[in-house]
CSV table of C-alpha atoms in Angstrom, one decimal:
chain,number,residue,atom,x,y,z
A,1387,MET,CA,0.0,0.0,0.0
A,1388,HIS,CA,1.4,3.4,-1.0
A,1389,ILE,CA,-0.3,6.5,0.5
A,1390,PRO,CA,0.3,9.6,-1.6
A,1391,GLY,CA,1.1,13.0,-0.1
A,1392,THR,CA,3.4,13.8,2.8
A,1393,ALA,CA,3.1,10.5,4.6
A,1394,THR,CA,5.5,8.9,2.1
A,1395,PRO,CA,8.7,6.8,2.5
A,1396,ASP,CA,10.9,9.9,2.3
A,1397,ARG,CA,9.6,10.8,5.8
A,1398,PHE,CA,9.7,7.3,7.2
A,1399,PRO,CA,9.0,4.0,5.2
A,1400,ALA,CA,6.6,2.5,7.8
A,1401,GLU,CA,4.8,0.1,5.5
A,1402,GLU,CA,8.1,-1.3,4.3
A,1403,ARG,CA,9.6,-1.6,7.7
A,1404,PHE,CA,6.6,-3.4,9.2
A,1405,ALA,CA,5.4,-5.5,6.3
A,1406,GLU,CA,5.5,-8.6,8.5
A,1407,GLY,CA,3.2,-7.2,11.1
A,1408,ALA,CA,3.1,-4.9,14.1
A,1409,GLN,CA,3.6,-7.4,16.9
A,1410,TYR,CA,7.0,-8.3,18.1
A,1411,ILE,CA,7.1,-11.6,19.9
A,1412,ALA,CA,10.1,-13.9,20.7
A,1413,GLY,CA,12.5,-11.8,18.5
A,1414,ARG,CA,10.5,-11.4,15.4
A,1415,LEU,CA,7.7,-9.3,13.8
A,1416,THR,CA,4.4,-11.1,13.4
A,1417,ARG,CA,0.8,-10.2,12.6
A,1418,GLY,CA,-2.0,-9.8,15.2
A,1419,THR,CA,-4.8,-12.4,15.3
A,1420,SER,CA,-7.7,-10.4,16.6
A,1421,GLY,CA,-9.3,-10.2,13.1
A,1422,ARG,CA,-9.4,-6.4,13.2
A,1423,THR,CA,-7.1,-3.8,11.8
A,1424,HIS,CA,-6.0,-0.3,12.8
A,1425,ALA,CA,-4.4,2.6,10.9
A,1426,VAL,CA,-1.5,4.7,12.0
A,1427,VAL,CA,-2.4,8.2,10.8
A,1428,ASP,CA,-0.1,11.2,10.3
A,1429,PRO,CA,-1.8,13.8,12.5
A,1430,ALA,CA,-0.3,16.6,10.4
A,1431,THR,CA,-2.1,15.6,7.3
A,1432,GLY,CA,-4.8,13.1,8.3
A,1433,GLU,CA,-3.3,10.5,5.9
A,1434,GLU,CA,-2.8,6.8,6.7
A,1435,VAL,CA,0.8,5.7,7.2
A,1436,LEU,CA,0.3,2.1,8.0
A,1437,THR,CA,-2.6,-0.3,8.4
A,1438,TYR,CA,-1.9,-3.3,10.7
A,1439,GLU,CA,-3.6,-6.3,12.3
A,1440,LEU,CA,-4.4,-5.7,16.0
A,1441,ALA,CA,-3.3,-8.1,18.7
A,1442,GLY,CA,-5.9,-10.1,20.6
A,1443,PRO,CA,-5.8,-12.1,23.8
A,1444,ALA,CA,-4.1,-15.0,21.9
A,1445,ASP,CA,-1.2,-12.8,20.9
A,1446,VAL,CA,-0.9,-11.5,24.5
A,1447,ASP,CA,-0.7,-15.1,25.6
A,1448,ARG,CA,2.0,-15.9,23.1
A,1449,ALA,CA,4.0,-12.8,24.2
A,1450,VAL,CA,3.7,-13.6,27.9
A,1451,ALA,CA,4.8,-17.2,27.2
A,1452,ALA,CA,7.8,-16.0,25.3
A,1453,ALA,CA,8.7,-13.6,28.1
A,1454,ARG,CA,8.2,-16.4,30.7
A,1455,ALA,CA,10.4,-18.8,28.8
A,1456,ALA,CA,13.2,-16.2,28.5
A,1457,PHE,CA,13.1,-15.2,32.1
A,1458,PRO,CA,15.3,-17.9,33.7
A,1459,GLY,CA,18.1,-17.3,31.3
A,1460,TRP,CA,18.0,-13.5,31.5
A,1461,ALA,CA,17.5,-13.4,35.2
A,1462,GLY,CA,20.4,-15.8,35.6
A,1463,ALA,CA,22.7,-13.7,33.6
A,1464,THR,CA,25.3,-11.8,35.6
A,1465,PRO,CA,24.8,-8.1,36.1
A,1466,GLY,CA,27.9,-7.5,34.0
A,1467,GLU,CA,26.4,-9.5,31.1
A,1468,ARG,CA,23.1,-7.6,31.2
A,1469,SER,CA,25.1,-4.4,31.4
A,1470,ASP,CA,27.2,-5.3,28.4
A,1471,ALA,CA,24.0,-6.1,26.4
A,1472,LEU,CA,22.4,-2.7,27.4
A,1473,HIS,CA,25.6,-0.9,26.4
A,1474,ARG,CA,25.4,-2.5,22.9
A,1475,PHE,CA,21.7,-1.6,22.8
A,1476,ALA,CA,22.5,2.1,23.5
A,1477,ALA,CA,25.0,2.0,20.7
A,1478,VAL,CA,22.5,0.5,18.2
A,1479,LEU,CA,19.9,3.2,19.3
A,1480,ALA,CA,22.5,5.9,18.6
A,1481,ASP,CA,23.3,4.5,15.2
A,1482,ARG,CA,19.6,4.5,14.3
A,1483,ALA,CA,18.8,7.9,15.9
A,1484,GLU,CA,17.5,9.4,12.7
A,1485,ASP,CA,15.1,6.5,12.0
A,1486,PHE,CA,13.7,6.9,15.5
A,1487,ALA,CA,13.3,10.6,15.2
A,1488,ARG,CA,11.5,10.4,11.8
A,1489,ALA,CA,9.2,7.6,12.9
A,1490,GLU,CA,8.3,9.4,16.1
A,1491,SER,CA,7.6,12.7,14.3
A,1492,LEU,CA,5.5,10.9,11.7
A,1493,GLN,CA,3.2,9.0,14.1
A,1494,CYS,CA,2.9,11.8,16.7
A,1495,GLY,CA,3.1,15.0,14.8
A,1496,LYS,CA,6.1,16.2,16.8
A,1497,PRO,CA,8.4,18.7,15.2
A,1498,LEU,CA,11.4,16.8,13.9
A,1499,LYS,CA,13.8,19.2,15.8
A,1500,LEU,CA,12.0,18.1,19.0
A,1501,THR,CA,12.4,14.3,18.4
A,1502,ARG,CA,16.0,14.8,17.2
A,1503,GLU,CA,17.1,17.0,20.2
A,1504,PHE,CA,14.9,15.7,23.0
A,1505,ASP,CA,13.0,12.4,22.6
A,1506,VAL,CA,15.7,10.3,20.9
A,1507,PRO,CA,18.8,11.6,22.8
A,1508,GLY,CA,16.9,11.2,26.0
A,1509,THR,CA,16.1,7.6,25.2
A,1510,ILE,CA,19.7,6.8,24.3
A,1511,ASP,CA,20.8,8.4,27.5
A,1512,ASN,CA,18.3,6.3,29.5
A,1513,ALA,CA,19.8,3.2,27.9
A,1514,ALA,CA,23.3,4.2,28.8
A,1515,PHE,CA,22.2,5.0,32.4
A,1516,PHE,CA,20.5,1.6,32.9
A,1517,ALA,CA,23.4,-0.2,31.3
A,1518,GLY,CA,25.5,1.2,34.2
A,1519,ALA,CA,22.8,0.6,36.8
A,1520,ALA,CA,22.6,-3.1,35.9
A,1521,ARG,CA,25.9,-3.6,37.8
A,1522,HIS,CA,24.6,-1.8,41.0
A,1523,LEU,CA,21.6,-3.9,42.1
A,1524,GLN,CA,22.4,-4.0,45.8
A,1525,GLY,CA,20.8,-5.5,48.8
A,1526,GLN,CA,22.1,-4.6,52.3
A,1527,SER,CA,25.2,-5.6,54.2
A,1528,ALA,CA,25.1,-8.8,56.2
A,1529,GLY,CA,24.9,-8.6,60.0
A,1530,GLU,CA,24.0,-10.5,63.1
A,1531,TYR,CA,20.8,-9.0,64.2
A,1532,SER,CA,19.5,-11.9,66.3
A,1533,GLY,CA,22.0,-13.9,68.4
A,1534,ASP,CA,24.0,-16.3,66.2
A,1535,HIS,CA,22.0,-15.7,63.1
A,1536,THR,CA,23.3,-13.8,60.1
A,1537,SER,CA,20.8,-11.9,57.9
A,1538,TYR,CA,21.1,-10.1,54.7
A,1539,VAL,CA,18.8,-8.8,51.9
A,1540,ARG,CA,18.7,-9.9,48.3
A,1541,ARG,CA,17.2,-7.9,45.5
A,1542,GLU,CA,15.8,-10.2,42.8
A,1543,PRO,CA,13.9,-9.7,39.6
A,1544,ILE,CA,10.1,-10.0,39.8
A,1545,GLY,CA,9.4,-12.0,36.6
A,1546,VAL,CA,7.3,-11.1,33.6
A,1547,VAL,CA,6.4,-7.4,33.6
A,1548,GLY,CA,3.3,-6.3,31.6
A,1549,SER,CA,3.5,-2.6,30.6
A,1550,ILE,CA,1.2,-0.2,28.9
A,1551,ALA,CA,2.6,3.0,27.3
A,1552,PRO,CA,0.7,6.1,26.1
A,1553,TRP,CA,0.7,7.9,22.7
A,1554,ASN,CA,2.2,11.2,23.8
A,1555,TYR,CA,5.8,10.0,24.2
A,1556,PRO,CA,5.7,6.5,22.7
A,1557,LEU,CA,9.5,6.1,22.4
A,1558,GLN,CA,10.5,7.5,25.7
A,1559,MET,CA,7.7,5.8,27.6
A,1560,ALA,CA,8.7,2.5,26.1
A,1561,ALA,CA,12.3,3.1,27.2
A,1562,TRP,CA,11.3,4.2,30.7
A,1563,LYS,CA,9.4,0.9,31.2
A,1564,ILE,CA,11.6,-1.5,29.3
A,1565,LEU,CA,15.1,-0.5,30.4
A,1566,PRO,CA,14.9,-0.6,34.2
A,1567,ALA,CA,12.8,-3.8,34.0
A,1568,ILE,CA,15.3,-5.7,31.9
A,1569,ALA,CA,18.3,-4.2,33.6
A,1570,ALA,CA,17.1,-5.8,36.8
A,1571,GLY,CA,16.7,-9.2,35.1
A,1572,ASN,CA,13.0,-9.2,34.3
A,1573,THR,CA,11.4,-9.9,30.9
A,1574,ILE,CA,8.7,-7.7,29.5
A,1575,VAL,CA,5.6,-7.5,27.3
A,1576,LEU,CA,4.8,-3.9,26.4
A,1577,LYS,CA,1.5,-2.7,24.8
A,1578,PRO,CA,2.0,0.6,23.1
A,1579,ALA,CA,-1.0,2.8,22.2
A,1580,GLU,CA,-2.6,1.7,18.9
A,1581,LEU,CA,-2.1,5.2,17.5
A,1582,THR,CA,1.7,5.1,17.9
A,1583,PRO,CA,3.3,1.6,17.7
A,1584,LEU,CA,6.2,2.4,15.3
A,1585,THR,CA,9.0,3.4,17.6
A,1586,SER,CA,8.2,0.7,20.2
A,1587,LEU,CA,8.6,-1.9,17.5
A,1588,LEU,CA,11.8,-0.3,16.3
A,1589,PHE,CA,13.1,-0.3,19.9
A,1590,ALA,CA,12.4,-4.0,20.3
A,1591,GLN,CA,14.1,-4.8,16.9
A,1592,ALA,CA,17.2,-2.8,18.0
A,1593,ALA,CA,17.4,-4.8,21.2
A,1594,THR,CA,17.4,-8.0,19.3
A,1595,ASP,CA,20.1,-6.7,16.9
A,1596,ALA,CA,22.2,-5.7,20.0
A,1597,GLY,CA,22.1,-9.3,21.2
A,1598,ILE,CA,19.4,-9.2,23.9
A,1599,PRO,CA,17.9,-12.6,23.8
A,1600,ASP,CA,14.6,-13.4,22.1
A,1601,GLY,CA,11.6,-13.1,24.4
A,1602,VAL,CA,13.2,-10.6,26.8
A,1603,ILE,CA,11.3,-7.7,25.1
A,1604,ASN,CA,8.0,-8.3,23.4
A,1605,ILE,CA,5.5,-5.8,21.9
A,1606,VAL,CA,1.8,-6.4,21.5
A,1607,THR,CA,-0.2,-3.7,19.7
A,1608,GLY,CA,-3.9,-3.9,20.4
A,1609,THR,CA,-6.7,-2.0,22.1
A,1610,GLY,CA,-6.7,-1.3,25.8
A,1611,LYS,CA,-10.0,-3.0,26.3
A,1612,GLU,CA,-8.9,-6.3,24.7
A,1613,ALA,CA,-5.2,-6.7,24.7
A,1614,GLY,CA,-4.5,-4.3,27.6
A,1615,GLU,CA,-6.9,-5.7,30.1
A,1616,HIS,CA,-5.8,-9.3,29.2
A,1617,LEU,CA,-2.2,-8.3,29.8
A,1618,VAL,CA,-2.9,-6.7,33.1
A,1619,GLY,CA,-5.0,-9.6,34.3
A,1620,HIS,CA,-2.8,-12.3,33.0
A,1621,PRO,CA,-1.8,-14.7,35.8
A,1622,ASP,CA,1.7,-15.1,34.5
A,1623,VAL,CA,2.4,-11.4,34.6
A,1624,ALA,CA,4.0,-10.5,38.0
A,1625,MET,CA,3.9,-6.7,37.7
A,1626,THR,CA,2.0,-4.1,35.7
A,1627,SER,CA,3.4,-0.7,34.8
A,1628,PHE,CA,0.9,1.8,33.3
A,1629,THR,CA,1.2,5.4,32.1
A,1630,GLY,CA,-2.0,7.2,31.1
A,1631,SER,CA,-5.0,9.0,32.5
A,1632,THR,CA,-6.1,8.7,36.1
A,1633,ALA,CA,-9.5,7.3,35.1
A,1634,VAL,CA,-7.9,4.4,33.1
A,1635,GLY,CA,-5.3,3.9,35.8
A,1636,LYS,CA,-8.1,3.2,38.3
A,1637,ARG,CA,-9.4,0.5,35.9
A,1638,VAL,CA,-5.9,-1.0,35.6
A,1639,ALA,CA,-5.6,-1.2,39.4
A,1640,GLU,CA,-9.0,-2.8,39.6
A,1641,VAL,CA,-8.0,-5.5,37.0
A,1642,ALA,CA,-4.5,-6.1,38.6
A,1643,THR,CA,-6.0,-6.6,42.0
A,1644,ALA,CA,-7.5,-9.9,41.0
A,1645,THR,CA,-4.1,-11.4,40.7
A,1646,VAL,CA,-2.5,-9.3,43.5
A,1647,LYS,CA,0.3,-8.1,41.2
A,1648,ARG,CA,2.6,-5.2,41.8
A,1649,LEU,CA,1.5,-1.9,40.3
A,1650,HIS,CA,3.4,1.1,39.0
A,1651,LEU,CA,1.1,3.9,37.9
A,1652,GLU,CA,2.1,7.3,36.3
A,1653,LEU,CA,-1.1,9.1,35.8
A,1654,GLY,CA,-2.5,12.5,34.9
A,1655,GLY,CA,-1.2,15.9,35.8
A,1656,LYS,CA,-2.3,19.5,36.1
A,1657,ALA,CA,1.0,21.2,36.8
A,1658,PRO,CA,1.0,24.6,38.6
A,1659,PHE,CA,3.4,27.4,37.5
A,1660,VAL,CA,3.7,29.8,40.5
A,1661,VAL,CA,5.2,33.2,39.7
A,1662,PHE,CA,6.0,35.4,42.8
A,1663,ASP,CA,6.2,39.1,42.5
A,1664,ASP,CA,10.0,39.2,42.6
A,1665,ALA,CA,10.4,36.8,39.7
A,1666,ASP,CA,12.2,37.7,36.4
A,1667,LEU,CA,9.1,38.4,34.3
A,1668,GLU,CA,10.7,37.8,31.0
A,1669,ALA,CA,12.2,34.5,32.1
A,1670,ALA,CA,8.8,33.4,33.6
A,1671,ALA,CA,6.9,34.3,30.4
A,1672,HIS,CA,9.3,32.4,28.2
A,1673,GLY,CA,9.2,29.5,30.7
A,1674,ALA,CA,5.4,29.4,30.6
A,1675,VAL,CA,5.3,29.3,26.9
A,1676,ALA,CA,7.9,26.5,26.6
A,1677,GLY,CA,6.4,24.6,29.6
A,1678,SER,CA,2.8,24.8,28.4
A,1679,LEU,CA,3.4,24.1,24.7
A,1680,ILE,CA,5.9,21.3,24.9
A,1681,ASN,CA,4.7,18.4,22.7
A,1682,THR,CA,1.6,20.6,21.8
A,1683,GLY,CA,0.7,20.5,25.5
A,1684,GLN,CA,0.3,16.7,25.4
A,1685,ASP,CA,2.5,16.2,28.4
A,1686,CYS,CA,1.4,15.3,32.0
A,1687,THR,CA,4.1,17.6,33.4
A,1688,ALA,CA,3.2,20.5,31.1
A,1689,ALA,CA,2.5,23.9,32.8
A,1690,THR,CA,-1.2,24.2,32.7
A,1691,ARG,CA,-2.1,26.6,35.6
A,1692,ALA,CA,-0.1,29.7,36.0
A,1693,TYR,CA,-0.6,31.5,39.3
A,1694,VAL,CA,0.9,35.0,39.1
A,1695,GLN,CA,1.2,37.4,42.1
A,1696,ARG,CA,-1.0,40.4,41.4
A,1697,PRO,CA,1.7,43.0,40.8
A,1698,LEU,CA,3.0,41.0,37.8
A,1699,TYR,CA,-0.3,39.5,36.7
A,1700,GLU,CA,-1.4,41.8,33.7
A,1701,ALA,CA,2.2,42.2,32.5
A,1702,PHE,CA,2.6,38.4,32.6
A,1703,VAL,CA,-0.6,37.8,30.6
A,1704,GLU,CA,0.3,40.4,28.0
A,1705,ARG,CA,3.9,39.1,27.5
A,1706,THR,CA,2.9,35.4,27.5
A,1707,ALA,CA,0.2,36.1,24.9
A,1708,ALA,CA,2.6,37.9,22.7
A,1709,LEU,CA,5.1,35.0,22.8
A,1710,MET,CA,2.4,32.5,22.1
A,1711,GLU,CA,1.4,34.5,19.0
A,1712,SER,CA,4.9,34.2,17.7
A,1713,VAL,CA,4.9,30.4,17.8
A,1714,ARG,CA,5.0,28.9,14.3
A,1715,LEU,CA,2.7,26.0,13.5
A,1716,GLY,CA,3.6,23.9,10.6
A,1717,ASP,CA,4.7,20.6,9.0
A,1718,PRO,CA,6.6,18.7,11.7
A,1719,PHE,CA,9.4,17.9,9.1
A,1720,ALA,CA,9.9,21.6,8.2
A,1721,ALA,CA,12.9,23.3,9.8
A,1722,GLY,CA,11.0,26.4,10.9
A,1723,THR,CA,8.1,24.6,12.7
A,1724,ASP,CA,7.8,25.2,16.4
A,1725,LEU,CA,4.6,23.4,17.1
A,1726,GLY,CA,3.0,20.4,15.5
A,1727,PRO,CA,-0.6,19.1,15.6
A,1728,LEU,CA,-2.3,17.3,18.4
A,1729,ILE,CA,-2.3,13.5,18.1
A,1730,SER,CA,-5.7,13.3,16.3
A,1731,HIS,CA,-8.7,15.3,15.3
A,1732,VAL,CA,-10.6,13.7,18.1
A,1733,GLN,CA,-8.1,15.1,20.6
A,1734,ARG,CA,-8.2,18.5,18.9
A,1735,ASP,CA,-11.9,18.7,19.2
A,1736,ARG,CA,-11.7,17.7,22.8
A,1737,VAL,CA,-9.3,20.5,23.6
A,1738,ALA,CA,-11.5,23.0,21.6
A,1739,GLY,CA,-14.5,21.9,23.7
A,1740,PHE,CA,-12.7,23.0,26.9
A,1741,VAL,CA,-11.8,26.4,25.4
A,1742,ASP,CA,-15.2,27.0,23.9
A,1743,ARG,CA,-17.0,26.3,27.2
A,1744,ALA,CA,-14.5,28.5,29.1
A,1745,ARG,CA,-15.6,31.6,27.0
A,1746,ALA,CA,-18.7,31.7,29.2
A,1747,TYR,CA,-16.7,32.4,32.4
A,1748,ALA,CA,-13.2,33.4,31.5
A,1749,ARG,CA,-11.2,35.6,29.0
A,1750,VAL,CA,-9.6,33.8,26.0
A,1751,VAL,CA,-6.7,36.2,25.5
A,1752,THR,CA,-5.2,34.6,22.4
A,1753,GLY,CA,-5.6,31.4,20.4
A,1754,GLY,CA,-8.8,29.4,20.9
A,1755,GLU,CA,-9.1,28.1,17.4
A,1756,ALA,CA,-7.9,25.7,14.7
A,1757,PRO,CA,-5.9,27.3,11.9
A,1758,GLU,CA,-7.4,27.6,8.4
A,1759,GLY,CA,-5.8,26.8,5.0
A,1760,GLU,CA,-3.4,23.9,4.5
A,1761,LEU,CA,-3.0,23.2,8.2
A,1762,ALA,CA,-6.8,22.6,8.5
A,1763,LYS,CA,-6.2,19.0,7.1
A,1764,GLY,CA,-4.2,18.2,10.3
A,1765,ALA,CA,-5.1,18.2,14.0
A,1766,TYR,CA,-3.7,21.6,14.6
A,1767,TYR,CA,-4.8,24.1,17.3
A,1768,ARG,CA,-3.4,27.5,18.1
A,1769,PRO,CA,-1.6,28.1,21.3
A,1770,THR,CA,-4.2,29.4,23.7
A,1771,LEU,CA,-4.0,31.6,26.8
A,1772,ILE,CA,-7.1,31.9,29.1
A,1773,ALA,CA,-7.2,34.4,32.0
A,1774,ASP,CA,-9.5,35.2,34.9
A,1775,ALA,CA,-11.0,31.7,35.3
A,1776,ALA,CA,-12.3,30.7,38.7
A,1777,GLN,CA,-10.2,28.2,40.7
A,1778,ASP,CA,-13.1,25.7,40.7
A,1779,SER,CA,-13.7,25.9,36.9
A,1780,GLU,CA,-13.3,23.1,34.5
A,1781,VAL,CA,-10.2,24.5,32.7
A,1782,VAL,CA,-8.4,24.9,36.1
A,1783,GLN,CA,-9.3,21.5,37.6
A,1784,SER,CA,-9.4,19.1,34.6
A,1785,GLU,CA,-6.6,17.8,32.4
A,1786,ILE,CA,-7.0,19.4,29.0
A,1787,PHE,CA,-3.9,17.8,27.4
A,1788,GLY,CA,-3.5,20.5,24.7
A,1789,PRO,CA,-1.7,23.8,24.0
A,1790,VAL,CA,-3.7,25.7,26.6
A,1791,LEU,CA,-2.4,27.7,29.6
A,1792,VAL,CA,-4.8,29.2,32.2
A,1793,VAL,CA,-3.6,32.2,34.2
A,1794,LEU,CA,-5.0,33.3,37.6
A,1795,PRO,CA,-3.9,36.0,40.0
A,1796,PHE,CA,-3.0,35.6,43.7
A,1797,ASP,CA,-2.2,38.0,46.5
A,1798,THR,CA,-0.2,36.4,49.3
A,1799,ASP,CA,2.4,33.7,49.2
A,1800,ASP,CA,0.1,31.5,51.4
A,1801,GLU,CA,-2.7,31.9,48.8
A,1802,GLY,CA,-0.5,31.1,45.8
A,1803,LEU,CA,0.9,27.9,47.3
A,1804,ALA,CA,-2.6,26.8,48.5
A,1805,LEU,CA,-4.0,27.3,45.0
A,1806,ALA,CA,-1.1,25.3,43.5
A,1807,ASN,CA,-2.1,22.3,45.6
A,1808,ASP,CA,-5.8,22.7,45.0
A,1809,THR,CA,-6.3,19.9,42.4
A,1810,PRO,CA,-6.4,16.1,42.8
A,1811,TYR,CA,-3.1,15.9,40.8
A,1812,GLY,CA,0.5,16.1,42.0
A,1813,LEU,CA,2.9,15.1,39.2
A,1814,ALA,CA,5.0,18.3,38.6
A,1815,ALA,CA,5.1,22.0,39.4
A,1816,SER,CA,7.4,25.0,39.2
A,1817,ALA,CA,8.0,28.2,41.2
A,1818,TRP,CA,9.5,31.4,40.0
A,1819,SER,CA,11.3,33.7,42.4
A,1820,ARG,CA,14.7,35.4,43.0
A,1821,ASP,CA,14.3,34.8,46.7
A,1822,VAL,CA,16.0,31.6,47.8
A,1823,TYR,CA,13.8,31.4,50.9
A,1824,ARG,CA,10.6,31.8,48.9
A,1825,ALA,CA,11.8,29.2,46.4
A,1826,ASN,CA,12.7,26.7,49.2
A,1827,ARG,CA,9.4,27.1,50.8
A,1828,ALA,CA,7.7,26.3,47.5
A,1829,THR,CA,9.7,23.1,47.2
A,1830,ARG,CA,8.6,22.0,50.6
A,1831,GLU,CA,4.9,22.9,50.4
A,1832,ILE,CA,3.9,22.1,46.8
A,1833,LYS,CA,2.7,18.5,46.7
A,1834,ALA,CA,4.2,17.1,43.5
A,1835,GLY,CA,6.7,14.6,42.5
A,1836,CYS,CA,8.9,17.2,40.9
A,1837,VAL,CA,9.2,20.9,41.6
A,1838,TRP,CA,11.4,23.1,39.3
A,1839,ILE,CA,12.7,26.4,40.4
A,1840,ASN,CA,12.9,29.1,37.7
A,1841,ASP,CA,12.4,26.5,35.0
A,1842,HIS,CA,9.7,24.0,33.9
A,1843,ILE,CA,10.0,20.7,32.0
A,1844,PRO,CA,13.7,19.4,32.0
A,1845,ILE,CA,14.2,15.8,33.1
A,1846,ILE,CA,17.4,13.8,33.5
A,1847,SER,CA,18.0,10.0,33.7
A,1848,GLU,CA,19.7,10.2,37.1
A,1849,MET,CA,16.6,11.7,38.8
A,1850,PRO,CA,13.2,10.1,39.4
A,1851,HIS,CA,9.9,11.0,37.7
A,1852,GLY,CA,6.6,10.2,39.3
A,1853,GLY,CA,3.6,11.6,41.1
A,1854,TYR,CA,1.7,12.3,44.3
A,1855,LYS,CA,-2.0,12.0,44.9
A,1856,SER,CA,-4.1,11.1,41.8
A,1857,SER,CA,-1.0,11.3,39.7
A,1858,GLY,CA,-0.1,7.8,40.7
A,1859,TYR,CA,2.8,6.1,42.5
A,1860,GLY,CA,6.1,4.6,41.6
A,1861,LYS,CA,9.1,6.3,39.8
A,1862,ASP,CA,10.4,6.3,36.3
A,1863,MET,CA,14.1,6.8,35.5
A,1864,SER,CA,16.9,6.9,38.2
A,1865,ALA,CA,18.0,4.2,40.6
A,1866,TYR,CA,14.5,4.5,42.3
A,1867,SER,CA,12.9,3.2,39.1
A,1868,PHE,CA,15.4,0.4,38.9
A,1869,GLU,CA,14.4,-0.7,42.4
A,1870,GLU,CA,10.7,-0.6,41.4
A,1871,TYR,CA,11.4,-3.7,39.2
A,1872,THR,CA,12.9,-5.8,42.0
A,1873,GLN,CA,11.6,-7.7,45.0
A,1874,ILE,CA,13.3,-8.0,48.3
A,1875,LYS,CA,14.2,-11.3,50.0
A,1876,HIS,CA,15.4,-11.6,53.6
A,1877,VAL,CA,17.9,-14.4,53.9
A,1878,MET,CA,18.7,-15.7,57.5
A,1879,PHE,CA,20.9,-18.6,58.5
A,1880,ASP,CA,22.1,-20.2,61.7
A,1881,ASN,CA,25.8,-20.0,62.4
A,1882,THR,CA,25.8,-22.6,65.2
A,1883,ALA,CA,23.8,-25.5,63.9
A,1884,VAL,CA,22.1,-25.7,67.3
A,1885,ALA,CA,19.9,-22.6,67.3
A,1886,ALA,CA,17.1,-24.4,65.6
A,1887,LYS,CA,17.0,-27.0,68.4
A,1888,ASP,CA,17.1,-24.2,71.0
A,1889,TRP,CA,14.2,-22.4,69.2
A,1890,HIS,CA,12.2,-25.6,69.1
A,1891,ARG,CA,12.8,-26.1,72.8
A,1892,THR,CA,11.7,-22.6,73.6
A,1893,VAL,CA,8.5,-22.9,71.7
A,1894,PHE,CA,7.5,-26.5,72.3
A,1895,GLY,CA,9.5,-27.5,75.4
A,1896,ASP,CA,11.7,-30.6,75.8
A,1897,ARG,CA,10.6,-33.5,73.7
């Protein structure tokens, strides 16, 4: 099948690369057996890139069986052997960086400069980090804590991990889930979003080419209702890792409970952006635009609620609106493009609905519409700034997941920090001040898994990412993530060979 227009092989030859199917099980591509198909669509044009057969429960069963069969050998490998394999994997990813960047831009609508400079380098860096971490899976030192008994703690892999990744960062989310799991000795079955399977499949192929054994990494591309729920509930899956909305996360937890498996949930966000009256206004305005429009606002950590102390409020609104109006929408593959489309027309219409309803109770300062002309074919929406909404309004409390920033004023520091905490979410936040004491207070009092000071959005492999409250629990990246994919065993042995007899006598008497 050849699709005319911009979704052609010069952007990324998806149909050629995945001619054998969009499932990756036991080291090879294969077709799904659900009997239904799904199309990957270029959100910049609305044109089909690839049509593939969806996975069904039988495919999930095959993938889990492959992962289970691979587990003893991979878990039994030395930390050094797993580390060497992951170093080779990082090198293969680096060699194929342009392929990954183009595939990610094509399926997501991300500007190519973003995937080249952020998504792909970040993924390679993650692989390098966990290659090193594989050699540092530590328990605790041995000691005699009870008489003549020596105790120590072992960290061991859990088994087969079933993971579900979202469509907003398909490559990075696949890496965040796969790399720590396999570095710790687990094997994995990952279900990417149906809209964006391409880079997850490339990732698994790269792992095989780097020498990671067949069955260690498996990809099943199906719907959440069919393939996803079957994976989460599978009795041979020991742990589930899910990234997505809070509502779906609750369903995942419900299904996982039936088999009492470990859960790792990275859910929704509604990040506050708190600007105190001593902040650098120009820096804060630029930070707000970058932080709110990253990935077209389809980011759980994106700045969505700017609280600005009243002396700076109107100037902040004016400057931020002007910067938003200078942002260039366009073809993700064009060098001058700053902002691409949303993931789909459905998502664009959802975002537009939030903004249209807000007109009844707030001020839409700029944006609030889809562009006309050639861009109307894609799922584009102009950067939007909303001012003067009430704290309890829909646009302040609900996750919009689009290029929309809401700005509200506050008077006292106490009020600003209270408003920042006044949503169910707690994934990320930022505070802007030149006063170290104000900034330090914000880091203590804002209830979020990450608090930036005078910046918003950077992440690094060495530090954890994860939420508070309804934003879930568990950490991605860092050594904390590595430990998420292990289980702890207490080992205790008798140094005297008579303690057991003494214990028996203490409990049961002389016999």
